[in-house]
mmCIF file of C-alpha atoms in Angstrom:
data_model
loop_
_atom_site.group_PDB
_atom_site.id
_atom_site.type_symbol
_atom_site.label_atom_id
_atom_site.label_comp_id
_atom_site.label_asym_id
_atom_site.label_seq_id
_atom_site.Cartn_x
_atom_site.Cartn_y
_atom_site.Cartn_z
ATOM 1 C CA UNK A 1221 -9.048 29.356 28.868
ATOM 2 C CA UNK A 1222 -9.438 31.830 26.254
ATOM 3 C CA UNK A 1223 -7.091 31.842 23.132
ATOM 4 C CA UNK A 1224 -5.251 35.136 22.433
ATOM 5 C CA UNK A 1225 -7.193 37.168 19.942
ATOM 6 C CA UNK A 1226 -5.347 38.304 17.127
ATOM 7 C CA UNK A 1227 -6.401 39.465 13.568
ATOM 8 C CA UNK A 1228 -7.687 36.505 11.641
ATOM 9 C CA UNK A 1229 -5.140 35.144 8.791
ATOM 10 C CA UNK A 1230 -6.271 35.397 5.204
ATOM 11 C CA UNK A 1231 -8.870 33.050 4.028
ATOM 12 C CA UNK A 1232 -7.568 30.163 1.838
ATOM 13 C CA UNK A 1233 -10.401 30.365 -0.566
ATOM 14 C CA UNK A 1234 -9.192 27.370 -2.727
ATOM 15 C CA UNK A 1235 -9.251 25.069 0.235
ATOM 16 C CA UNK A 1236 -12.527 26.513 1.395
ATOM 17 C CA UNK A 1237 -14.170 25.707 -1.883
ATOM 18 C CA UNK A 1238 -12.593 22.372 -2.153
ATOM 19 C CA UNK A 1239 -13.685 21.345 1.406
ATOM 20 C CA UNK A 1240 -17.137 22.993 1.028
ATOM 21 C CA UNK A 1241 -17.639 20.695 -2.141
ATOM 22 C CA UNK A 1242 -16.652 17.637 -0.198
ATOM 23 C CA UNK A 1243 -19.130 18.331 2.657
ATOM 24 C CA UNK A 1244 -21.828 18.962 0.107
ATOM 25 C CA UNK A 1245 -22.081 15.328 -1.044
ATOM 26 C CA UNK A 1246 -24.907 14.646 1.206
ATOM 27 C CA UNK A 1247 -27.194 17.683 0.656
ATOM 28 C CA UNK A 1248 -26.600 17.343 -3.136
ATOM 29 C CA UNK A 1249 -27.396 13.698 -3.344
ATOM 30 C CA UNK A 1250 -30.602 14.162 -1.212
ATOM 31 C CA UNK A 1251 -32.134 17.429 -2.291
ATOM 32 C CA UNK A 1252 -31.334 17.315 -5.956
ATOM 33 C CA UNK A 1253 -33.330 14.114 -6.638
ATOM 34 C CA UNK A 1254 -36.347 14.820 -4.340
ATOM 35 C CA UNK A 1255 -38.364 16.381 -7.268
ATOM 36 C CA UNK A 1256 -37.970 13.193 -9.029
ATOM 37 C CA UNK A 1257 -39.365 10.797 -6.636
ATOM 38 C CA UNK A 1258 -42.895 10.595 -8.215
ATOM 39 C CA UNK A 1259 -41.174 10.139 -11.662
ATOM 40 C CA UNK A 1260 -38.941 7.322 -10.134
ATOM 41 C CA UNK A 1261 -41.888 5.549 -8.560
ATOM 42 C CA UNK A 1262 -43.669 5.720 -12.015
ATOM 43 C CA UNK A 1263 -40.680 4.484 -14.166
ATOM 44 C CA UNK A 1264 -39.512 1.726 -11.717
ATOM 45 C CA UNK A 1265 -42.975 0.598 -10.600
ATOM 46 C CA UNK A 1266 -42.162 1.451 -7.041
ATOM 47 C CA UNK A 1267 -44.656 2.090 -4.205
ATOM 48 C CA UNK A 1268 -44.416 5.389 -2.195
ATOM 49 C CA UNK A 1269 -42.782 3.343 0.661
ATOM 50 C CA UNK A 1270 -40.255 2.090 -1.606
ATOM 51 C CA UNK A 1271 -39.417 5.482 -3.146
ATOM 52 C CA UNK A 1272 -39.201 6.856 0.421
ATOM 53 C CA UNK A 1273 -36.749 3.869 1.358
ATOM 54 C CA UNK A 1274 -34.215 5.245 -1.213
ATOM 55 C CA UNK A 1275 -34.000 8.292 1.115
ATOM 56 C CA UNK A 1276 -33.922 6.392 4.330
ATOM 57 C CA UNK A 1277 -31.187 4.013 2.761
ATOM 58 C CA UNK A 1278 -28.987 7.041 2.053
ATOM 59 C CA UNK A 1279 -29.417 8.260 5.519
ATOM 60 C CA UNK A 1280 -28.451 4.981 6.957
ATOM 61 C CA UNK A 1281 -25.367 4.876 4.809
ATOM 62 C CA UNK A 1282 -24.376 8.302 5.886
ATOM 63 C CA UNK A 1283 -24.693 7.475 9.475
ATOM 64 C CA UNK A 1284 -22.689 4.190 9.289
ATOM 65 C CA UNK A 1285 -20.021 4.985 6.873
ATOM 66 C CA UNK A 1286 -18.663 7.831 8.854
ATOM 67 C CA UNK A 1287 -17.528 5.583 11.673
ATOM 68 C CA UNK A 1288 -15.154 3.947 9.296
ATOM 69 C CA UNK A 1289 -13.704 6.802 7.495
ATOM 70 C CA UNK A 1290 -12.819 8.954 10.551
ATOM 71 C CA UNK A 1291 -10.382 6.447 12.177
ATOM 72 C CA UNK A 1292 -9.057 5.550 8.639
ATOM 73 C CA UNK A 1293 -8.196 9.219 7.985
ATOM 74 C CA UNK A 1294 -6.300 9.271 11.337
ATOM 75 C CA UNK A 1295 -4.337 5.891 10.469
ATOM 76 C CA UNK A 1296 -3.748 6.246 6.694
ATOM 77 C CA UNK A 1297 -3.780 9.980 6.034
ATOM 78 C CA UNK A 1298 -6.589 12.306 4.762
ATOM 79 C CA UNK A 1299 -6.295 12.202 0.906
ATOM 80 C CA UNK A 1300 -6.512 8.333 0.682
ATOM 81 C CA UNK A 1301 -10.002 7.710 2.415
ATOM 82 C CA UNK A 1302 -11.465 10.548 0.553
ATOM 83 C CA UNK A 1303 -10.334 9.331 -2.808
ATOM 84 C CA UNK A 1304 -11.625 5.813 -1.937
ATOM 85 C CA UNK A 1305 -14.976 7.244 -0.635
ATOM 86 C CA UNK A 1306 -15.344 9.268 -4.034
ATOM 87 C CA UNK A 1307 -14.675 6.231 -6.120
ATOM 88 C CA UNK A 1308 -17.367 4.173 -4.230
ATOM 89 C CA UNK A 1309 -19.728 7.149 -4.730
ATOM 90 C CA UNK A 1310 -19.000 7.363 -8.477
ATOM 91 C CA UNK A 1311 -19.613 3.687 -8.999
ATOM 92 C CA UNK A 1312 -22.694 3.834 -6.900
ATOM 93 C CA UNK A 1313 -23.969 6.946 -8.703
ATOM 94 C CA UNK A 1314 -23.634 5.204 -12.177
ATOM 95 C CA UNK A 1315 -25.562 2.098 -10.478
ATOM 96 C CA UNK A 1316 -28.230 4.622 -9.439
ATOM 97 C CA UNK A 1317 -28.579 6.021 -12.887
ATOM 98 C CA UNK A 1318 -28.853 2.528 -14.471
ATOM 99 C CA UNK A 1319 -31.225 1.145 -11.762
ATOM 100 C CA UNK A 1320 -33.855 -1.158 -13.257
ATOM 101 C CA UNK A 1321 -35.797 -1.900 -10.016
ATOM 102 C CA UNK A 1322 -36.714 -0.269 -6.745
ATOM 103 C CA UNK A 1323 -34.464 -2.619 -4.907
ATOM 104 C CA UNK A 1324 -31.517 -1.918 -6.965
ATOM 105 C CA UNK A 1325 -31.982 1.708 -6.474
ATOM 106 C CA UNK A 1326 -32.268 1.354 -2.680
ATOM 107 C CA UNK A 1327 -29.087 -0.823 -2.517
ATOM 108 C CA UNK A 1328 -27.247 1.695 -4.776
ATOM 109 C CA UNK A 1329 -28.229 4.766 -2.679
ATOM 110 C CA UNK A 1330 -26.947 2.867 0.527
ATOM 111 C CA UNK A 1331 -23.629 2.238 -1.112
ATOM 112 C CA UNK A 1332 -23.587 5.977 -2.746
ATOM 113 C CA UNK A 1333 -23.872 7.255 0.973
ATOM 114 C CA UNK A 1334 -21.365 4.809 2.217
ATOM 115 C CA UNK A 1335 -18.917 6.535 -0.312
ATOM 116 C CA UNK A 1336 -20.244 10.160 -0.039
ATOM 117 C CA UNK A 1337 -19.944 10.316 3.649
ATOM 118 C CA UNK A 1338 -16.070 10.305 3.432
ATOM 119 C CA UNK A 1339 -15.703 13.887 2.050
ATOM 120 C CA UNK A 1340 -17.587 15.398 5.036
ATOM 121 C CA UNK A 1341 -15.978 13.602 7.849
ATOM 122 C CA UNK A 1342 -12.523 13.872 6.537
ATOM 123 C CA UNK A 1343 -12.856 17.490 5.476
ATOM 124 C CA UNK A 1344 -13.744 18.538 9.033
ATOM 125 C CA UNK A 1345 -10.534 16.740 10.207
ATOM 126 C CA UNK A 1346 -8.435 18.683 7.574
ATOM 127 C CA UNK A 1347 -9.678 21.916 9.055
ATOM 128 C CA UNK A 1348 -8.530 20.913 12.563
ATOM 129 C CA UNK A 1349 -5.211 19.803 11.106
ATOM 130 C CA UNK A 1350 -4.523 23.210 9.728
ATOM 131 C CA UNK A 1351 -6.059 25.587 12.137
ATOM 132 C CA UNK A 1352 -6.477 26.449 15.808
ATOM 133 C CA UNK A 1353 -9.881 26.409 17.810
ATOM 134 C CA UNK A 1354 -11.095 29.712 16.922
ATOM 135 C CA UNK A 1355 -10.104 29.564 13.402
ATOM 136 C CA UNK A 1356 -11.416 26.085 12.986
ATOM 137 C CA UNK A 1357 -14.820 27.335 14.025
ATOM 138 C CA UNK A 1358 -14.413 30.360 11.519
ATOM 139 C CA UNK A 1359 -13.493 27.834 8.821
ATOM 140 C CA UNK A 1360 -16.430 25.491 9.523
ATOM 141 C CA UNK A 1361 -18.835 28.493 9.256
ATOM 142 C CA UNK A 1362 -17.666 29.203 5.783
ATOM 143 C CA UNK A 1363 -18.178 25.493 4.991
ATOM 144 C CA UNK A 1364 -21.741 25.773 6.305
ATOM 145 C CA UNK A 1365 -22.177 28.698 3.853
ATOM 146 C CA UNK A 1366 -21.099 26.550 0.791
ATOM 147 C CA UNK A 1367 -22.928 23.385 2.122
ATOM 148 C CA UNK A 1368 -26.022 25.426 3.126
ATOM 149 C CA UNK A 1369 -26.516 26.578 -0.589
ATOM 150 C CA UNK A 1370 -27.118 23.080 -1.623
ATOM 151 C CA UNK A 1371 -30.711 22.771 -0.021
ATOM 152 C CA UNK A 1372 -31.523 26.002 -1.837
ATOM 153 C CA UNK A 1373 -30.126 25.217 -5.289
ATOM 154 C CA UNK A 1374 -30.218 21.537 -5.563
ATOM 155 C CA UNK A 1375 -33.791 21.206 -5.789
ATOM 156 C CA UNK A 1376 -34.268 23.752 -8.418
ATOM 157 C CA UNK A 1377 -31.364 21.995 -10.536
ATOM 158 C CA UNK A 1378 -33.088 18.688 -9.914
ATOM 159 C CA UNK A 1379 -36.407 20.054 -11.131
ATOM 160 C CA UNK A 1380 -34.864 21.454 -14.250
ATOM 161 C CA UNK A 1381 -32.821 18.267 -15.126
ATOM 162 C CA UNK A 1382 -36.187 16.215 -14.621
ATOM 163 C CA UNK A 1383 -37.837 18.361 -17.222
ATOM 164 C CA UNK A 1384 -34.771 18.285 -19.632
ATOM 165 C CA UNK A 1385 -33.958 14.545 -19.472
ATOM 166 C CA UNK A 1386 -35.584 12.611 -16.776
ATOM 167 C CA UNK A 1387 -34.777 11.388 -13.341
ATOM 168 C CA UNK A 1388 -31.721 9.428 -14.347
ATOM 169 C CA UNK A 1389 -30.008 12.590 -15.409
ATOM 170 C CA UNK A 1390 -29.724 13.496 -11.794
ATOM 171 C CA UNK A 1391 -27.503 10.681 -11.084
ATOM 172 C CA UNK A 1392 -25.136 11.377 -14.013
ATOM 173 C CA UNK A 1393 -24.717 14.806 -12.810
ATOM 174 C CA UNK A 1394 -23.924 13.387 -9.366
ATOM 175 C CA UNK A 1395 -21.423 11.165 -11.120
ATOM 176 C CA UNK A 1396 -19.748 14.059 -12.761
ATOM 177 C CA UNK A 1397 -19.765 15.950 -9.312
ATOM 178 C CA UNK A 1398 -18.036 13.023 -7.695
ATOM 179 C CA UNK A 1399 -15.369 12.810 -10.508
ATOM 180 C CA UNK A 1400 -14.724 16.675 -10.236
ATOM 181 C CA UNK A 1401 -14.174 16.511 -6.417
ATOM 182 C CA UNK A 1402 -11.982 13.311 -6.820
ATOM 183 C CA UNK A 1403 -9.850 15.216 -9.479
ATOM 184 C CA UNK A 1404 -9.631 18.251 -7.294
ATOM 185 C CA UNK A 1405 -8.682 16.056 -4.218
ATOM 186 C CA UNK A 1406 -6.057 14.311 -6.048
ATOM 187 C CA UNK A 1407 -4.450 17.343 -7.595
ATOM 188 C CA UNK A 1408 -5.201 20.120 -5.118
ATOM 189 C CA UNK A 1409 -5.399 18.743 -1.532
ATOM 190 C CA UNK A 1410 -2.152 18.322 0.403
ATOM 191 C CA UNK A 1411 -1.784 15.810 3.099
ATOM 192 C CA UNK A 1412 -2.354 17.477 6.476
ATOM 193 C CA UNK A 1413 -2.364 14.531 8.936
ATOM 194 C CA UNK A 1414 0.146 15.331 11.740
ATOM 195 C CA UNK A 1415 2.835 12.809 12.776
ATOM 196 C CA UNK A 1416 1.302 12.762 16.339
ATOM 197 C CA UNK A 1417 -2.190 11.796 14.811
ATOM 198 C CA UNK A 1418 -0.562 9.026 12.767
ATOM 199 C CA UNK A 1419 1.379 7.649 15.909
ATOM 200 C CA UNK A 1420 -1.647 7.806 18.030
ATOM 201 C CA UNK A 1421 -3.824 5.970 15.434
ATOM 202 C CA UNK A 1422 -1.016 3.269 14.832
ATOM 203 C CA UNK A 1423 -0.978 2.504 18.656
ATOM 204 C CA UNK A 1424 -4.777 1.677 18.891
ATOM 205 C CA UNK A 1425 -7.612 0.095 17.116
ATOM 206 C CA UNK A 1426 -10.644 2.159 15.912
ATOM 207 C CA UNK A 1427 -12.626 0.768 18.824
ATOM 208 C CA UNK A 1428 -10.350 1.737 21.382
ATOM 209 C CA UNK A 1429 -10.077 5.139 19.902
ATOM 210 C CA UNK A 1430 -13.746 5.577 20.201
ATOM 211 C CA UNK A 1431 -13.970 4.072 23.623
ATOM 212 C CA UNK A 1432 -11.206 6.668 24.811
ATOM 213 C CA UNK A 1433 -13.247 9.544 23.257
ATOM 214 C CA UNK A 1434 -16.500 8.465 24.931
ATOM 215 C CA UNK A 1435 -14.693 8.621 28.241
ATOM 216 C CA UNK A 1436 -14.196 12.339 27.661
ATOM 217 C CA UNK A 1437 -17.102 14.452 29.343
ATOM 218 C CA UNK A 1438 -16.411 17.568 27.310
ATOM 219 C CA UNK A 1439 -16.542 15.843 23.940
ATOM 220 C CA UNK A 1440 -20.009 14.140 24.890
ATOM 221 C CA UNK A 1441 -21.219 17.595 25.818
ATOM 222 C CA UNK A 1442 -20.320 19.008 22.462
ATOM 223 C CA UNK A 1443 -21.605 15.927 20.589
ATOM 224 C CA UNK A 1444 -25.001 16.196 22.451
ATOM 225 C CA UNK A 1445 -25.179 20.008 22.104
ATOM 226 C CA UNK A 1446 -24.632 19.954 18.383
ATOM 227 C CA UNK A 1447 -26.774 16.816 17.752
ATOM 228 C CA UNK A 1448 -29.693 17.997 19.694
ATOM 229 C CA UNK A 1449 -29.597 21.348 17.986
ATOM 230 C CA UNK A 1450 -29.104 19.699 14.738
ATOM 231 C CA UNK A 1451 -32.202 17.608 15.443
ATOM 232 C CA UNK A 1452 -34.428 20.731 15.234
ATOM 233 C CA UNK A 1453 -33.348 20.902 11.602
ATOM 234 C CA UNK A 1454 -34.012 17.271 10.808
ATOM 235 C CA UNK A 1455 -37.569 17.613 12.465
ATOM 236 C CA UNK A 1456 -38.303 20.594 10.430
ATOM 237 C CA UNK A 1457 -37.197 18.886 7.077
ATOM 238 C CA UNK A 1458 -39.484 16.129 7.925
ATOM 239 C CA UNK A 1459 -42.495 18.239 9.090
ATOM 240 C CA UNK A 1460 -42.281 21.093 6.636
ATOM 241 C CA UNK A 1461 -44.287 19.577 3.809
ATOM 242 C CA UNK A 1462 -47.358 18.790 5.854
ATOM 243 C CA UNK A 1463 -46.951 21.899 8.045
ATOM 244 C CA UNK A 1464 -46.705 24.366 5.281
ATOM 245 C CA UNK A 1465 -48.734 22.807 2.734
ATOM 246 C CA UNK A 1466 -51.342 20.719 4.637
ATOM 247 C CA UNK A 1467 -51.733 22.900 7.862
ATOM 248 C CA UNK A 1468 -50.994 26.387 6.450
ATOM 249 C CA UNK A 1469 -52.239 25.883 2.895
ATOM 250 C CA UNK A 1470 -49.120 27.284 1.339
ATOM 251 C CA UNK A 1471 -49.045 26.213 -2.303
ATOM 252 C CA UNK A 1472 -46.505 23.568 -3.424
ATOM 253 C CA UNK A 1473 -45.154 26.255 -5.931
ATOM 254 C CA UNK A 1474 -44.363 28.651 -2.950
ATOM 255 C CA UNK A 1475 -43.361 25.729 -0.652
ATOM 256 C CA UNK A 1476 -39.618 25.969 -1.961
ATOM 257 C CA UNK A 1477 -39.563 29.783 -1.352
ATOM 258 C CA UNK A 1478 -40.444 29.270 2.292
ATOM 259 C CA UNK A 1479 -38.104 26.448 2.740
ATOM 260 C CA UNK A 1480 -35.200 28.229 1.119
ATOM 261 C CA UNK A 1481 -35.726 31.365 3.300
ATOM 262 C CA UNK A 1482 -35.153 29.251 6.342
ATOM 263 C CA UNK A 1483 -32.007 27.776 4.614
ATOM 264 C CA UNK A 1484 -30.806 31.384 4.025
ATOM 265 C CA UNK A 1485 -31.311 31.986 7.800
ATOM 266 C CA UNK A 1486 -28.889 29.260 8.600
ATOM 267 C CA UNK A 1487 -26.445 30.582 6.076
ATOM 268 C CA UNK A 1488 -26.686 34.047 7.398
ATOM 269 C CA UNK A 1489 -26.269 33.030 10.876
ATOM 270 C CA UNK A 1490 -23.039 30.998 10.162
ATOM 271 C CA UNK A 1491 -21.468 34.054 8.525
ATOM 272 C CA UNK A 1492 -22.422 36.186 11.393
ATOM 273 C CA UNK A 1493 -20.636 33.753 13.563
ATOM 274 C CA UNK A 1494 -17.575 34.221 11.636
ATOM 275 C CA UNK A 1495 -17.464 37.937 12.516
ATOM 276 C CA UNK A 1496 -18.450 37.209 16.201
ATOM 277 C CA UNK A 1497 -15.361 34.885 16.503
ATOM 278 C CA UNK A 1498 -13.239 37.959 15.878
ATOM 279 C CA UNK A 1499 -14.091 39.254 19.423
ATOM 280 C CA UNK A 1500 -15.487 36.188 21.223
ATOM 281 C CA UNK A 1501 -14.365 32.639 21.696
ATOM 282 C CA UNK A 1502 -16.372 29.661 20.248
ATOM 283 C CA UNK A 1503 -17.487 28.590 23.593
ATOM 284 C CA UNK A 1504 -18.815 32.319 24.385
ATOM 285 C CA UNK A 1505 -20.812 32.390 21.200
ATOM 286 C CA UNK A 1506 -22.196 28.910 22.036
ATOM 287 C CA UNK A 1507 -23.236 29.962 25.475
ATOM 288 C CA UNK A 1508 -25.325 32.921 24.242
ATOM 289 C CA UNK A 1509 -26.779 31.161 21.159
ATOM 290 C CA UNK A 1510 -28.078 28.292 23.150
ATOM 291 C CA UNK A 1511 -30.034 30.572 25.431
ATOM 292 C CA UNK A 1512 -31.473 32.413 22.481
ATOM 293 C CA UNK A 1513 -32.626 29.276 20.896
ATOM 294 C CA UNK A 1514 -34.225 27.911 23.949
ATOM 295 C CA UNK A 1515 -36.106 31.125 24.390
ATOM 296 C CA UNK A 1516 -37.317 30.956 20.861
ATOM 297 C CA UNK A 1517 -38.442 27.404 21.266
ATOM 298 C CA UNK A 1518 -40.440 28.151 24.421
ATOM 299 C CA UNK A 1519 -42.212 31.000 22.392
ATOM 300 C CA UNK A 1520 -42.665 28.716 19.440
ATOM 301 C CA UNK A 1521 -44.161 26.043 21.568
ATOM 302 C CA UNK A 1522 -46.681 28.380 23.234
ATOM 303 C CA UNK A 1523 -47.749 29.726 19.743
ATOM 304 C CA UNK A 1524 -48.040 26.228 18.469
ATOM 305 C CA UNK A 1525 -50.087 24.870 21.263
ATOM 306 C CA UNK A 1526 -52.486 27.901 21.704
ATOM 307 C CA UNK A 1527 -52.613 28.703 17.920
ATOM 308 C CA UNK A 1528 -52.064 32.524 18.554
ATOM 309 C CA UNK A 1529 -51.146 34.069 15.294
ATOM 310 C CA UNK A 1530 -50.989 30.702 13.487
ATOM 311 C CA UNK A 1531 -48.456 30.977 10.565
ATOM 312 C CA UNK A 1532 -47.725 34.670 11.179
ATOM 313 C CA UNK A 1533 -46.159 33.674 14.613
ATOM 314 C CA UNK A 1534 -45.030 30.177 14.113
ATOM 315 C CA UNK A 1535 -42.983 30.707 10.868
ATOM 316 C CA UNK A 1536 -40.963 33.695 12.164
ATOM 317 C CA UNK A 1537 -40.106 32.041 15.296
ATOM 318 C CA UNK A 1538 -39.111 28.898 13.314
ATOM 319 C CA UNK A 1539 -36.775 31.085 11.308
ATOM 320 C CA UNK A 1540 -35.153 32.384 14.332
ATOM 321 C CA UNK A 1541 -34.863 28.907 15.978
ATOM 322 C CA UNK A 1542 -33.524 27.308 12.942
ATOM 323 C CA UNK A 1543 -30.945 30.092 12.466
ATOM 324 C CA UNK A 1544 -29.318 28.988 15.691
ATOM 325 C CA UNK A 1545 -27.979 25.982 13.923
ATOM 326 C CA UNK A 1546 -25.632 28.539 12.146
ATOM 327 C CA UNK A 1547 -24.086 29.427 15.395
ATOM 328 C CA UNK A 1548 -24.026 25.996 16.959
ATOM 329 C CA UNK A 1549 -22.791 23.671 14.526
ATOM 330 C CA UNK A 1550 -19.444 25.041 13.632
ATOM 331 C CA UNK A 1551 -18.748 25.983 17.139
ATOM 332 C CA UNK A 1552 -19.599 22.605 18.647
ATOM 333 C CA UNK A 1553 -17.497 20.761 16.075
ATOM 334 C CA UNK A 1554 -14.597 23.162 16.708
ATOM 335 C CA UNK A 1555 -14.891 22.540 20.300
ATOM 336 C CA UNK A 1556 -14.920 18.865 19.902
ATOM 337 C CA UNK A 1557 -12.157 18.681 17.655
ATOM 338 C CA UNK A 1558 -10.072 20.728 20.242
ATOM 339 C CA UNK A 1559 -10.608 18.038 22.874
ATOM 340 C CA UNK A 1560 -8.256 15.564 21.414
ATOM 341 C CA UNK A 1561 -6.373 16.831 18.258
ATOM 342 C CA UNK A 1562 -4.542 13.455 17.936
ATOM 343 C CA UNK A 1563 -7.924 11.691 17.194
ATOM 344 C CA UNK A 1564 -9.618 14.413 15.045
ATOM 345 C CA UNK A 1565 -10.782 12.017 12.307
ATOM 346 C CA UNK A 1566 -12.412 9.828 14.925
ATOM 347 C CA UNK A 1567 -13.951 12.760 16.535
ATOM 348 C CA UNK A 1568 -15.276 14.100 13.263
ATOM 349 C CA UNK A 1569 -17.073 10.837 12.600
ATOM 350 C CA UNK A 1570 -18.441 10.469 16.103
ATOM 351 C CA UNK A 1571 -19.985 14.087 15.773
ATOM 352 C CA UNK A 1572 -21.326 13.237 12.339
ATOM 353 C CA UNK A 1573 -22.686 9.978 13.566
ATOM 354 C CA UNK A 1574 -24.449 11.495 16.692
ATOM 355 C CA UNK A 1575 -25.929 14.212 14.522
ATOM 356 C CA UNK A 1576 -27.718 11.991 12.127
ATOM 357 C CA UNK A 1577 -28.563 9.436 14.874
ATOM 358 C CA UNK A 1578 -30.274 12.106 17.169
ATOM 359 C CA UNK A 1579 -31.674 14.000 14.273
ATOM 360 C CA UNK A 1580 -33.531 10.828 13.045
ATOM 361 C CA UNK A 1581 -34.926 9.993 16.338
ATOM 362 C CA UNK A 1582 -36.171 13.358 17.038
ATOM 363 C CA UNK A 1583 -37.971 13.548 13.395
ATOM 364 C CA UNK A 1584 -39.441 10.073 14.172
ATOM 365 C CA UNK A 1585 -40.816 11.364 17.380
ATOM 366 C CA UNK A 1586 -42.470 14.391 15.916
ATOM 367 C CA UNK A 1587 -43.863 12.241 13.185
ATOM 368 C CA UNK A 1588 -45.439 9.743 15.725
ATOM 369 C CA UNK A 1589 -47.166 12.244 17.684
ATOM 370 C CA UNK A 1590 -48.272 14.346 14.413
ATOM 371 C CA UNK A 1591 -51.859 15.730 14.999
ATOM 372 C CA UNK A 1592 -52.337 18.155 12.064
ATOM 373 C CA UNK A 1593 -50.847 20.988 14.166
ATOM 374 C CA UNK A 1594 -47.333 22.547 14.637
ATOM 375 C CA UNK A 1595 -47.390 21.454 18.344
ATOM 376 C CA UNK A 1596 -45.697 18.015 18.347
ATOM 377 C CA UNK A 1597 -42.857 19.517 16.106
ATOM 378 C CA UNK A 1598 -42.458 22.517 18.272
ATOM 379 C CA UNK A 1599 -42.389 20.343 21.602
ATOM 380 C CA UNK A 1600 -39.784 18.139 20.302
ATOM 381 C CA UNK A 1601 -37.692 21.045 19.110
ATOM 382 C CA UNK A 1602 -38.080 22.733 22.562
ATOM 383 C CA UNK A 1603 -36.996 19.554 24.373
ATOM 384 C CA UNK A 1604 -34.106 19.096 22.009
ATOM 385 C CA UNK A 1605 -32.698 22.503 22.538
ATOM 386 C CA UNK A 1606 -33.080 22.380 26.248
ATOM 387 C CA UNK A 1607 -30.933 19.210 26.191
ATOM 388 C CA UNK A 1608 -28.471 20.996 23.940
ATOM 389 C CA UNK A 1609 -28.162 23.809 26.370
ATOM 390 C CA UNK A 1610 -27.838 21.667 29.351
ATOM 391 C CA UNK A 1611 -25.251 19.580 27.659
ATOM 392 C CA UNK A 1612 -23.156 22.666 26.819
ATOM 393 C CA UNK A 1613 -23.315 23.994 30.473
ATOM 394 C CA UNK A 1614 -22.931 20.763 32.297
ATOM 395 C CA UNK A 1615 -20.379 18.819 30.274
ATOM 396 C CA UNK A 1616 -18.796 20.781 27.470
ATOM 397 C CA UNK A 1617 -18.007 24.235 28.395
ATOM 398 C CA UNK A 1618 -15.191 25.522 30.887
ATOM 399 C CA UNK A 1619 -16.599 27.184 34.033
ATOM 400 C CA UNK A 1620 -15.231 30.645 32.856
ATOM 401 C CA UNK A 1621 -17.746 30.954 30.123
ATOM 402 C CA UNK A 1622 -20.847 29.832 32.007
ATOM 403 C CA UNK A 1623 -21.128 33.217 33.809
#
């Protein structure tokens, strides 16, 4: 059933920037230090596999940690888990900056992610505490704008810091970022958990909460729709260096520009989504965006398999396909959070964990079948987006928006 559509309330920009910063822990912590990987390997005597393991360890920590902070925020409130997570993040960032071996850095990166994931998972629950379904989707689109700038700006900042003071400076800057976010949370974020949420969390264990959520088909539909769409972004990130530099011969100096252009596509789409939500419900936008994404993925697969147009066909279609992320993520998250507002923290964790898990699987499949062409990447993306569209129409969406 559609919500009554009225003029949107004034945007609380202070809250937007604070929650946006909390959701930016992951992209800041990943993208800013990527230019430093060769220097880290040389300084610590680490192999290429060990330096890559510092990235994998962070992803593992992000996927695991969310499942703890979500239920904790429902039971103990929103502010406490964020502050605990930030404290862990700051301590682990200091350990990263002082690492003397690859093993120490890998372990510290895992713990850093265990702390950093608190910000994103609880920030989404805070949004649902304060806003209705459509306004939640609009707010999450704004958070995508702030979070989406990180993949564009963080590598540039990381490269500059590497030139100025070496790779360890990156982690000292991340330490300062964590301290700033912690202070802003302590002084600027009001508790938003409802009494109903607190009562529900007190009456059940986290495991029972997750089991209850997994029995709700609409929630599963939104989780699969968002996770499978997000898998295209994970696949692109993992495949883009070889595709752009190895296959299409784009220089490493120009790689960042092409990579950043697609990030701007996601950011732009998320802001168009905000305006569409003034006239349409999140489910209506999802229905249309998923169809467009499937059509783009089919065209991309045909171009990748046949080689027609090569980069001049593949790259524009990739731009369109990846831009669908800006329409899908905020709306699927808002839809999921609307399924059971009393368990919004646990839902946020479940959605985040599904996104990382499905994304990592899709990226691994594309890498396993890699053959020097964009075909494996395109096929994986097409299958993921078809699965996303089917999950929406068969599980998540009310019958009224499927017409």
